[in-house]
Coordinates of C-alpha atoms and ligand atoms in Angstrom, one line a residue:
M1 CA 12.7 -5.7 -20.2
P2 CA 10.3 -8.4 -19.2
A3 CA 6.8 -7.2 -18.3
I4 CA 4.4 -10.2 -18.0
V5 CA 0.7 -9.7 -18.2
L6 CA -1.8 -12.2 -16.4
V7 CA -5.5 -11.9 -17.2
G8 CA -8.6 -13.8 -16.8
A9 CA -9.9 -15.4 -20.0
Q10 CA -13.6 -15.9 -18.9
W11 CA -15.9 -14.1 -16.5
G12 CA -13.6 -13.9 -13.5
D13 CA -12.6 -16.3 -10.7
E14 CA -10.4 -18.4 -12.9
G15 CA -7.7 -18.8 -10.3
K16 CA -5.7 -15.7 -11.2
G17 CA -4.6 -15.2 -7.5
K18 CA -3.2 -18.8 -7.3
A19 CA -1.2 -18.2 -10.6
T20 CA 0.2 -15.0 -9.5
D21 CA 1.2 -16.6 -6.2
L22 CA 2.9 -19.4 -8.2
L23 CA 5.0 -16.9 -10.2
G24 CA 5.5 -14.5 -7.3
S25 CA 8.8 -16.0 -6.0
R26 CA 10.4 -15.3 -9.4
V27 CA 9.3 -11.8 -10.0
E28 CA 10.4 -8.4 -8.5
Y29 CA 7.2 -6.5 -8.9
V30 CA 3.4 -7.5 -8.9
V31 CA 1.1 -4.7 -10.2
K32 CA -2.6 -4.6 -9.9
F33 CA -3.7 -2.5 -13.0
N34 CA -7.5 -2.4 -12.9
G35 CA -10.5 -2.8 -10.7
G36 CA -10.7 -2.5 -7.1
N37 CA -12.2 -4.4 -4.2
N38 CA -14.8 -6.0 -6.5
A39 CA -12.0 -8.6 -7.1
G40 CA -11.6 -11.6 -4.8
H41 CA -8.6 -13.8 -5.1
T42 CA -8.1 -16.8 -2.9
V43 CA -4.6 -18.0 -2.3
I44 CA -3.7 -21.1 -0.3
I45 CA -0.2 -21.4 1.0
G46 CA 0.3 -24.5 3.1
K47 CA -2.4 -24.4 5.8
E48 CA -3.1 -20.7 5.4
K49 CA -5.9 -19.4 3.2
Y50 CA -5.9 -15.7 2.1
A51 CA -8.7 -13.8 0.4
L52 CA -7.3 -10.7 -1.3
H53 CA -9.4 -8.0 -2.8
L54 CA -7.6 -4.7 -3.3
L55 CA -4.0 -5.8 -2.7
P56 CA -2.1 -7.6 -5.6
S57 CA -1.7 -11.3 -4.8
G58 CA 2.0 -10.8 -5.0
I59 CA 1.9 -9.3 -1.5
L60 CA 2.1 -12.7 -0.1
T61 CA 5.5 -13.4 -1.5
P62 CA 8.4 -12.2 0.6
G63 CA 10.6 -9.8 -1.4
V64 CA 8.1 -8.8 -4.1
V65 CA 7.1 -5.2 -4.3
P66 CA 3.4 -5.0 -4.6
V67 CA 2.1 -2.0 -6.7
I68 CA -1.4 -0.6 -6.9
G69 CA -1.4 1.1 -10.3
N70 CA -3.0 4.2 -11.6
G71 CA -5.8 2.1 -13.2
V72 CA -7.1 0.9 -9.9
V73 CA -9.9 2.4 -7.8
I74 CA -9.2 2.4 -4.2
D75 CA -11.6 2.3 -1.2
I76 CA -9.1 3.5 1.3
P77 CA -10.6 2.0 4.6
V78 CA -10.8 -1.4 2.7
L79 CA -7.1 -1.0 1.8
F80 CA -6.1 -0.3 5.4
G81 CA -8.3 -3.2 6.6
E82 CA -6.7 -5.6 4.3
I83 CA -3.1 -4.4 5.3
D84 CA -4.1 -4.8 9.0
G85 CA -5.5 -8.2 8.5
L86 CA -2.4 -9.4 6.6
N87 CA -0.1 -7.8 9.2
A88 CA -2.0 -9.6 12.0
R89 CA -1.2 -12.9 10.2
G90 CA 2.5 -12.0 10.0
V91 CA 2.6 -10.9 6.4
D92 CA 4.9 -8.1 5.7
T93 CA 3.1 -5.3 3.6
S94 CA 5.7 -2.5 4.2
R95 CA 6.9 -2.5 0.5
L96 CA 3.4 -1.8 -0.8
V97 CA 3.4 1.1 -3.3
V98 CA 0.3 3.0 -4.4
S99 CA 0.0 5.2 -7.5
A100 CA -0.6 9.0 -6.8
N101 CA -2.9 8.8 -9.9
A102 CA -5.1 6.0 -8.8
H103 CA -8.7 7.2 -8.1
V104 CA -10.3 6.9 -4.7
I105 CA -13.7 5.5 -4.1
P106 CA -15.5 8.1 -2.0
S107 CA -18.4 6.7 0.2
Y108 CA -21.0 8.4 -1.9
N109 CA -20.1 6.2 -4.9
S110 CA -20.7 3.0 -3.1
I111 CA -24.1 4.3 -2.1
L112 CA -24.7 5.4 -5.7
D113 CA -23.6 1.8 -7.0
R114 CA -26.3 0.1 -4.8
V115 CA -29.1 2.6 -5.5
T116 CA -28.5 2.6 -9.2
E117 CA -28.8 -1.2 -9.2
R118 CA -32.1 -1.0 -7.4
F119 CA -33.3 1.7 -9.8
L120 CA -32.4 -0.5 -12.8
G121 CA -34.7 -3.3 -11.5
S122 CA -34.7 -6.2 -14.0
R123 CA -32.0 -4.5 -16.0
K124 CA -29.5 -4.5 -13.1
I125 CA -26.0 -5.6 -13.6
G126 CA -25.6 -7.6 -10.4
T127 CA -22.6 -5.4 -9.3
T128 CA -20.6 -6.1 -6.2
G129 CA -21.9 -2.8 -4.7
R130 CA -18.4 -1.5 -4.1
G131 CA -18.7 1.7 -5.9
I132 CA -16.6 0.6 -8.8
G133 CA -18.9 1.8 -11.7
P134 CA -19.6 5.3 -10.3
T135 CA -16.0 5.9 -9.5
Y136 CA -14.7 4.9 -13.1
A137 CA -17.6 7.1 -14.4
D138 CA -16.2 10.0 -12.3
K139 CA -12.8 9.4 -13.7
M140 CA -14.0 9.6 -17.3
T141 CA -16.2 12.6 -16.7
R142 CA -13.3 14.2 -14.9
V143 CA -14.8 14.7 -11.5
G144 CA -12.9 12.0 -9.8
I145 CA -10.8 12.2 -6.6
R146 CA -7.2 10.9 -7.0
V147 CA -4.9 9.6 -4.2
Q148 CA -2.7 12.7 -4.7
D149 CA -5.8 15.0 -4.0
L150 CA -5.7 13.8 -0.4
F151 CA -2.4 15.8 0.2
D152 CA -3.8 19.1 -0.9
E153 CA -6.8 20.0 1.3
K154 CA -7.8 23.1 -0.9
I155 CA -7.8 21.1 -4.0
L156 CA -9.5 18.2 -2.4
R157 CA -12.3 20.4 -1.1
Q158 CA -12.8 22.0 -4.7
K159 CA -13.0 18.5 -6.2
V160 CA -15.4 17.0 -3.7
E161 CA -17.6 20.2 -4.0
G162 CA -17.6 19.7 -7.8
A163 CA -18.6 16.1 -7.6
L164 CA -21.3 16.5 -5.0
A165 CA -23.0 19.4 -6.7
L166 CA -24.1 16.9 -9.2
K167 CA -24.4 13.9 -7.1
N168 CA -26.6 15.4 -4.4
H169 CA -29.1 16.2 -7.0
L170 CA -29.2 12.5 -8.1
L171 CA -29.3 11.2 -4.5
V172 CA -32.0 13.5 -3.4
K173 CA -34.2 14.1 -6.4
V174 CA -33.9 10.9 -8.2
Y175 CA -33.1 8.3 -5.5
N176 CA -34.7 9.9 -2.6
R177 CA -31.7 9.6 -0.3
R178 CA -30.2 12.2 2.1
S179 CA -27.8 14.7 0.7
I180 CA -24.1 14.3 1.6
T181 CA -22.1 17.3 2.9
V182 CA -18.8 18.4 1.5
D183 CA -17.3 18.6 5.0
E184 CA -18.1 14.9 6.0
V185 CA -16.5 13.6 2.8
V186 CA -13.4 15.8 3.0
E187 CA -12.8 15.1 6.7
E188 CA -13.2 11.4 6.1
L189 CA -10.7 11.4 3.3
L190 CA -8.3 13.6 5.2
T191 CA -8.2 11.1 8.1
H192 CA -6.5 8.6 5.8
A193 CA -4.0 11.0 4.3
E194 CA -1.0 10.7 6.8
R195 CA -1.2 6.8 6.8
L196 CA -1.4 6.7 3.0
R197 CA 1.4 9.2 2.3
P198 CA 4.5 6.9 2.7
M199 CA 3.0 4.4 0.3
V200 CA 2.4 6.8 -2.5
A201 CA 4.7 7.2 -5.5
D202 CA 5.0 7.9 -9.2
T203 CA 4.5 4.1 -9.9
A204 CA 4.9 4.5 -13.7
L205 CA 8.3 6.0 -13.1
L206 CA 9.2 3.3 -10.5
L207 CA 8.1 0.5 -12.9
S208 CA 9.9 2.0 -15.8
E209 CA 13.1 2.2 -13.7
A210 CA 12.6 -1.5 -12.6
L211 CA 12.3 -2.6 -16.2
A212 CA 15.4 -0.7 -17.1
R213 CA 17.3 -2.7 -14.5
N214 CA 15.9 -5.9 -16.1
E215 CA 13.7 -6.7 -13.1
V216 CA 10.6 -8.8 -13.9
V217 CA 7.2 -7.0 -13.5
L218 CA 4.1 -9.1 -13.4
L219 CA 0.9 -7.2 -14.3
E220 CA -2.1 -9.0 -12.6
G221 CA -5.4 -8.3 -13.9
G222 CA -8.6 -8.2 -11.9
Q223 CA -11.8 -9.5 -13.4
A224 CA -11.6 -10.9 -16.8
T225 CA -11.9 -10.6 -20.7
L226 CA -15.7 -11.0 -20.8
L227 CA -16.1 -8.4 -18.0
D228 CA -14.0 -5.9 -19.8
V229 CA -15.8 -2.7 -20.5
D230 CA -14.8 -2.6 -24.1
H231 CA -14.5 -6.2 -25.0
G232 CA -16.8 -8.0 -22.6
T233 CA -20.5 -8.7 -22.6
Y234 CA -21.5 -5.0 -22.3
P235 CA -23.5 -3.8 -20.3
F236 CA -23.0 -6.8 -18.1
V237 CA -19.4 -6.1 -17.3
T238 CA -17.3 -4.3 -14.9
S239 CA -16.2 -0.7 -15.6
S240 CA -12.4 -1.2 -16.3
N241 CA -10.3 -2.7 -19.0
A242 CA -9.5 -6.1 -17.6
T243 CA -7.7 -7.2 -20.8
S244 CA -4.0 -7.0 -21.7
G245 CA -4.5 -3.4 -23.1
G246 CA -5.6 -2.3 -19.7
A247 CA -2.3 -3.6 -18.2
C248 CA -0.5 -0.8 -20.1
T249 CA -2.9 2.0 -19.5
G250 CA -3.4 0.9 -15.9
S251 CA 0.3 0.8 -15.0
G252 CA 2.1 3.2 -17.4
I253 CA 4.2 0.4 -18.8
P254 CA 4.2 0.6 -22.6
P255 CA 3.0 -2.3 -24.8
T256 CA 6.6 -2.7 -26.3
A257 CA 7.9 -3.8 -22.8
V258 CA 5.3 -6.7 -22.5
T259 CA 6.9 -10.0 -23.5
R260 CA 4.3 -12.5 -22.5
V261 CA 0.6 -12.5 -21.9
I262 CA -0.8 -15.4 -19.8
A263 CA -4.5 -16.0 -19.6
I264 CA -6.1 -18.2 -17.0
A265 CA -9.2 -20.2 -17.9
K266 CA -11.1 -22.6 -15.8
A267 CA -11.7 -26.2 -17.3
Y268 CA -15.4 -25.1 -17.2
I269 CA -16.8 -21.7 -16.7
T270 CA -18.4 -19.6 -14.0
R271 CA -20.1 -16.2 -13.9
V272 CA -21.2 -14.0 -11.0
G273 CA -23.9 -11.4 -11.5
E274 CA -26.2 -10.9 -14.5
G275 CA -25.7 -11.3 -18.3
P276 CA -25.7 -13.8 -21.0
F277 CA -23.9 -17.1 -20.5
P278 CA -24.6 -19.6 -23.4
T279 CA -23.2 -22.7 -21.6
E280 CA -24.9 -22.1 -18.3
L281 CA -26.3 -25.1 -16.6
F282 CA -29.6 -25.1 -14.7
D283 CA -29.5 -28.8 -13.8
E284 CA -27.8 -31.2 -11.4
D285 CA -24.6 -30.9 -13.5
G286 CA -24.5 -27.2 -12.6
E287 CA -25.1 -27.9 -8.9
K288 CA -22.3 -30.5 -9.0
L289 CA -19.7 -28.1 -10.6
R290 CA -20.8 -25.5 -8.0
S291 CA -20.4 -27.9 -4.9
I292 CA -17.3 -29.8 -6.1
G293 CA -15.6 -26.5 -7.4
A294 CA -16.8 -24.5 -4.2
E295 CA -18.1 -21.9 -6.6
F296 CA -19.2 -19.2 -4.3
G297 CA -18.0 -15.6 -4.7
T298 CA -14.9 -14.6 -2.6
T299 CA -16.1 -11.0 -2.4
T300 CA -20.0 -11.3 -2.1
G301 CA -20.5 -15.0 -1.2
R302 CA -23.0 -15.3 -4.1
P303 CA -23.3 -18.7 -5.7
R304 CA -21.5 -18.6 -9.0
R305 CA -23.3 -19.6 -12.2
C306 CA -21.7 -22.7 -13.7
G307 CA -21.5 -24.0 -17.3
W308 CA -19.2 -26.0 -19.7
F309 CA -16.0 -24.9 -21.2
D310 CA -16.6 -22.6 -24.1
I311 CA -14.1 -22.7 -27.0
P312 CA -15.3 -19.6 -28.9
I313 CA -14.8 -17.6 -25.5
A314 CA -11.3 -19.0 -25.0
R315 CA -10.3 -18.2 -28.7
Y316 CA -11.7 -14.7 -28.4
A317 CA -9.7 -14.2 -25.2
S318 CA -6.6 -15.4 -26.9
R319 CA -7.2 -13.0 -29.8
I320 CA -8.1 -9.9 -27.7
N321 CA -5.2 -10.3 -25.2
G322 CA -2.6 -11.6 -27.6
V323 CA -2.2 -14.6 -25.3
T324 CA 1.1 -16.4 -25.4
D325 CA 0.4 -19.0 -22.7
L326 CA -2.9 -20.5 -21.3
I327 CA -3.3 -21.9 -17.8
I328 CA -6.2 -24.2 -17.4
T329 CA -7.3 -24.4 -13.8
K330 CA -9.6 -26.7 -11.8
L331 CA -9.2 -29.7 -14.1
D332 CA -9.7 -31.8 -10.9
V333 CA -13.2 -30.6 -10.5
L334 CA -14.3 -32.3 -13.8
T335 CA -13.3 -35.8 -12.4
G336 CA -16.1 -38.2 -12.2
W337 CA -18.2 -37.2 -15.2
E338 CA -18.9 -40.0 -17.7
Q339 CA -18.7 -37.6 -20.6
I340 CA -17.8 -33.9 -20.7
P341 CA -19.5 -31.5 -23.0
V342 CA -17.4 -28.8 -24.6
C343 CA -19.0 -25.9 -26.5
V344 CA -17.4 -25.7 -29.9
A345 CA -19.6 -23.2 -31.7
Y346 CA -23.0 -21.4 -31.2
D347 CA -26.3 -21.7 -32.9
V348 CA -27.6 -18.1 -33.2
D349 CA -31.2 -18.0 -34.6
G350 CA -30.4 -21.0 -36.8
E351 CA -27.0 -20.0 -38.0
R352 CA -23.9 -21.8 -36.7
I353 CA -21.1 -19.5 -35.8
S354 CA -17.7 -20.2 -34.3
E355 CA -16.8 -16.7 -33.1
L356 CA -18.6 -14.6 -30.4
P357 CA -21.7 -13.0 -31.8
M358 CA -21.1 -9.4 -32.9
T359 CA -24.2 -8.0 -31.1
Q360 CA -25.7 -8.3 -27.7
T361 CA -28.8 -9.7 -29.2
G362 CA -26.8 -12.4 -30.9
F363 CA -25.1 -13.3 -27.6
H364 CA -28.4 -13.5 -25.8
H365 CA -29.7 -15.8 -28.5
A366 CA -26.6 -18.0 -28.7
T367 CA -27.1 -21.6 -27.8
P368 CA -24.0 -23.9 -27.5
V369 CA -23.1 -26.6 -30.0
Y370 CA -21.4 -29.3 -27.9
E371 CA -18.9 -32.0 -28.6
Y372 CA -18.8 -34.7 -25.9
L373 CA -15.5 -35.9 -24.7
P374 CA -15.0 -39.0 -22.6
G375 CA -14.5 -38.4 -18.9
W376 CA -12.3 -40.0 -16.2
T377 CA -12.7 -41.2 -12.7
E378 CA -9.2 -41.3 -11.4
D379 CA -8.2 -38.8 -8.7
I380 CA -5.8 -36.3 -10.4
S381 CA -5.2 -34.0 -7.6
N382 CA -1.6 -35.5 -7.1
A383 CA -0.7 -35.2 -10.8
R384 CA 2.5 -33.2 -11.2
S385 CA 3.2 -34.0 -14.9
L386 CA 1.2 -34.6 -18.1
D387 CA 2.2 -38.2 -17.8
D388 CA 0.4 -38.6 -14.5
L389 CA -3.0 -37.7 -16.0
P390 CA -5.3 -40.4 -17.2
S391 CA -5.6 -40.6 -20.9
N392 CA -9.0 -39.0 -21.1
A393 CA -8.0 -36.1 -19.0
R394 CA -4.9 -35.7 -21.3
A395 CA -7.2 -35.9 -24.3
Y396 CA -9.5 -33.1 -22.8
I397 CA -6.5 -30.8 -22.4
D398 CA -5.2 -31.7 -25.9
F399 CA -8.7 -31.0 -27.4
L400 CA -8.7 -27.5 -25.7
E401 CA -5.2 -26.7 -26.7
Q402 CA -5.8 -27.5 -30.4
R403 CA -8.9 -25.2 -30.5
C404 CA -8.1 -22.2 -28.1
G405 CA -5.6 -20.5 -30.0
A406 CA -2.7 -20.7 -27.5
P407 CA -0.5 -23.3 -26.0
I408 CA -1.5 -24.6 -22.5
S409 CA 1.6 -24.0 -20.3
A410 CA 0.1 -25.1 -16.9
I411 CA -2.8 -27.0 -15.5
G412 CA -4.3 -26.6 -12.0
V413 CA -5.3 -29.9 -10.3
G414 CA -6.2 -28.4 -6.9
P415 CA -6.2 -25.2 -4.9
E416 CA -2.8 -25.6 -3.3
R417 CA 0.4 -24.1 -4.7
E418 CA 1.9 -27.4 -5.5
Q419 CA -1.2 -28.8 -7.1
T420 CA -0.1 -27.6 -10.6
I421 CA 1.2 -29.3 -13.7
V422 CA 3.8 -27.0 -15.3
I423 CA 4.2 -27.8 -18.9
R424 CA 6.3 -24.9 -20.1
D425 CA 8.2 -22.4 -17.9
L426 CA 6.1 -19.2 -17.7
L427 CA 9.0 -16.8 -17.2
S428 CA 11.9 -18.0 -19.4
Ligands
GDP1 P1 -9.4 -15.3 -9.1 O1 -10.4 -14.2 -8.8 O2 -9.2 -15.5 -10.5 O3 -8.2 -15.1 -8.4 O4 -10.0 -16.7 -8.5 P2 -10.8 -16.9 -7.1 O5 -9.7 -17.0 -6.0 O6 -11.9 -16.0 -6.9 O7 -11.5 -18.3 -7.4 C1 -10.7 -19.5 -7.8 C2 -10.9 -20.5 -6.6 O8 -10.5 -21.7 -7.2 C3 -10.1 -20.3 -5.3 O9 -10.9 -20.7 -4.3 C4 -8.9 -21.1 -5.6 O10 -8.4 -21.5 -4.3 C5 -9.4 -22.2 -6.3 N1 -8.5 -22.9 -7.2 C6 -7.6 -22.3 -8.0 N2 -7.0 -23.2 -8.8 C7 -7.6 -24.4 -8.6 C8 -7.4 -25.7 -9.1 O11 -6.6 -26.0 -10.1 N3 -8.3 -26.7 -8.5 C9 -9.2 -26.4 -7.6 N4 -9.9 -27.4 -7.1 N5 -9.3 -25.2 -7.1 C10 -8.5 -24.2 -7.5
IMO2 P1 -12.1 -11.4 -9.9 O1 -10.9 -10.6 -10.0 C1 -16.3 -12.3 -10.9 C2 -18.7 -8.9 -11.8 C3 -19.9 -8.6 -10.9 C4 -20.9 -8.0 -11.8 C5 -20.0 -7.1 -12.8 C6 -19.9 -5.7 -12.4 O2 -12.2 -12.1 -8.4 O3 -12.1 -12.4 -10.9 P2 -18.7 -4.3 -10.5 O4 -18.9 -4.4 -9.0 O5 -17.4 -4.7 -11.0 O6 -19.2 -3.1 -11.1 O7 -19.7 -5.5 -11.0 O8 -18.8 -7.7 -12.7 N1 -17.4 -9.0 -11.2 C7 -16.7 -10.1 -10.9 N2 -17.1 -11.4 -11.3 N3 -14.9 -12.0 -10.4 C8 -14.6 -10.8 -10.2 O9 -13.3 -10.4 -9.9 C9 -15.5 -9.7 -10.4 N4 -15.5 -8.4 -10.4 C10 -16.7 -7.9 -10.8 O10 -20.4 -9.7 -10.3 O11 -21.6 -8.9 -12.5
MG3 MG1 -12.2 -14.0 -7.7

């Protein structure tokens, strides 16, 4: 019963979309289990470039059943917009299945996300402004709206009334915004019901039956380990569980069905939004990584903060997720540096530690301890096996592998599907 989990090892944008696409042709189901349209996955197939937000990247592979799991929060107009955009480009989206238990992002939550950020001022998170945080908060406080509620107008109205009773106080009295009427929200949501209905299913049951038939299910994480609400750099995180545990709760697949956990890490690190980032670069090297790596957000277009590879983070991600395979992406971006610093430990207030600091204060005070590896100048974008890599690039990979706590099974050397060195079969 092979369920395979794929997660980000750092702060997101590691190339999860490309990795999912790479595996797509060999799996029957691809499930998005967390997050919403805060994610942005770029997938390049031949001359076509796709930017996916809410749909699992597996939607691009003919024959795959893409599933939006119960752990996802859905902005329905965005979902339909993405489907229409793909259909216009000839991509078949007819197999998409959406969990009846997934939560819906009502428009008031996108407003609340943005005004809350403004209210936080210098303590803001730097969210994507898509309503993700308020919608997961509603889920936890049990005033959320689920996909299934759209098919029972009476229930929907009651739930929207309940949610707005509280939120209108916040909007009007605290944030000085206009109040929202129950009618406008209910009417808007009901306009989507009929189009959504044929896509909706008990996805946990569907996936359980698929696994019983020995079909392969790939669980594709949005965001990443350090953005996980429990295991990330809280409060500078997203509001869902982006780690492998979230793959189970967000899909209804039990932990005992998971046979492999693949984590994706860049050969350096990027971060979008606020929060601590020990290896962040503020000099020309940071600029160079950003421009060579095209490090601008797929969702918000914001420049990504860039820094050197951080071993304690990779080791932490291996531990928290139970990683069986690491994929290192964007090795090609490091071509041309004379030497490449790699963070092997931190100095926290004069003490050297090799794990992530236990406290937020410790993380903010952590400065990187670097080892310097020799760089390479040869173009590696055409490398297809380890033997094709220059010896210093190979040594860089070996160094990471020895210290990250998991074997490296593939290496990305360019954005295109073929620009990958596969060391170990990820599905066998
Ligand atoms: P995701 O959110 O983890 O799916 O990653 P994003 O799509 O947001 O960002 C990764 C970016 O890197 C995308 O533009 C990819 O096309 C690109 N990419 C992925 N793998 C590689 C690689 O090995 N080399 C290079 N140069 N680009 C890559
Ligand atoms: P993918 O799946 C990078 C960041 C935001 C912000 C924080 C909280 O493409 O890797 P949110 O809107 O989720 O409440 O914002 O999380 N963030 C991401 N950063 N990649 C992502 O997704 C992200 N999704 C959220 O920038 O700092
Ligand atoms: Mg992304």
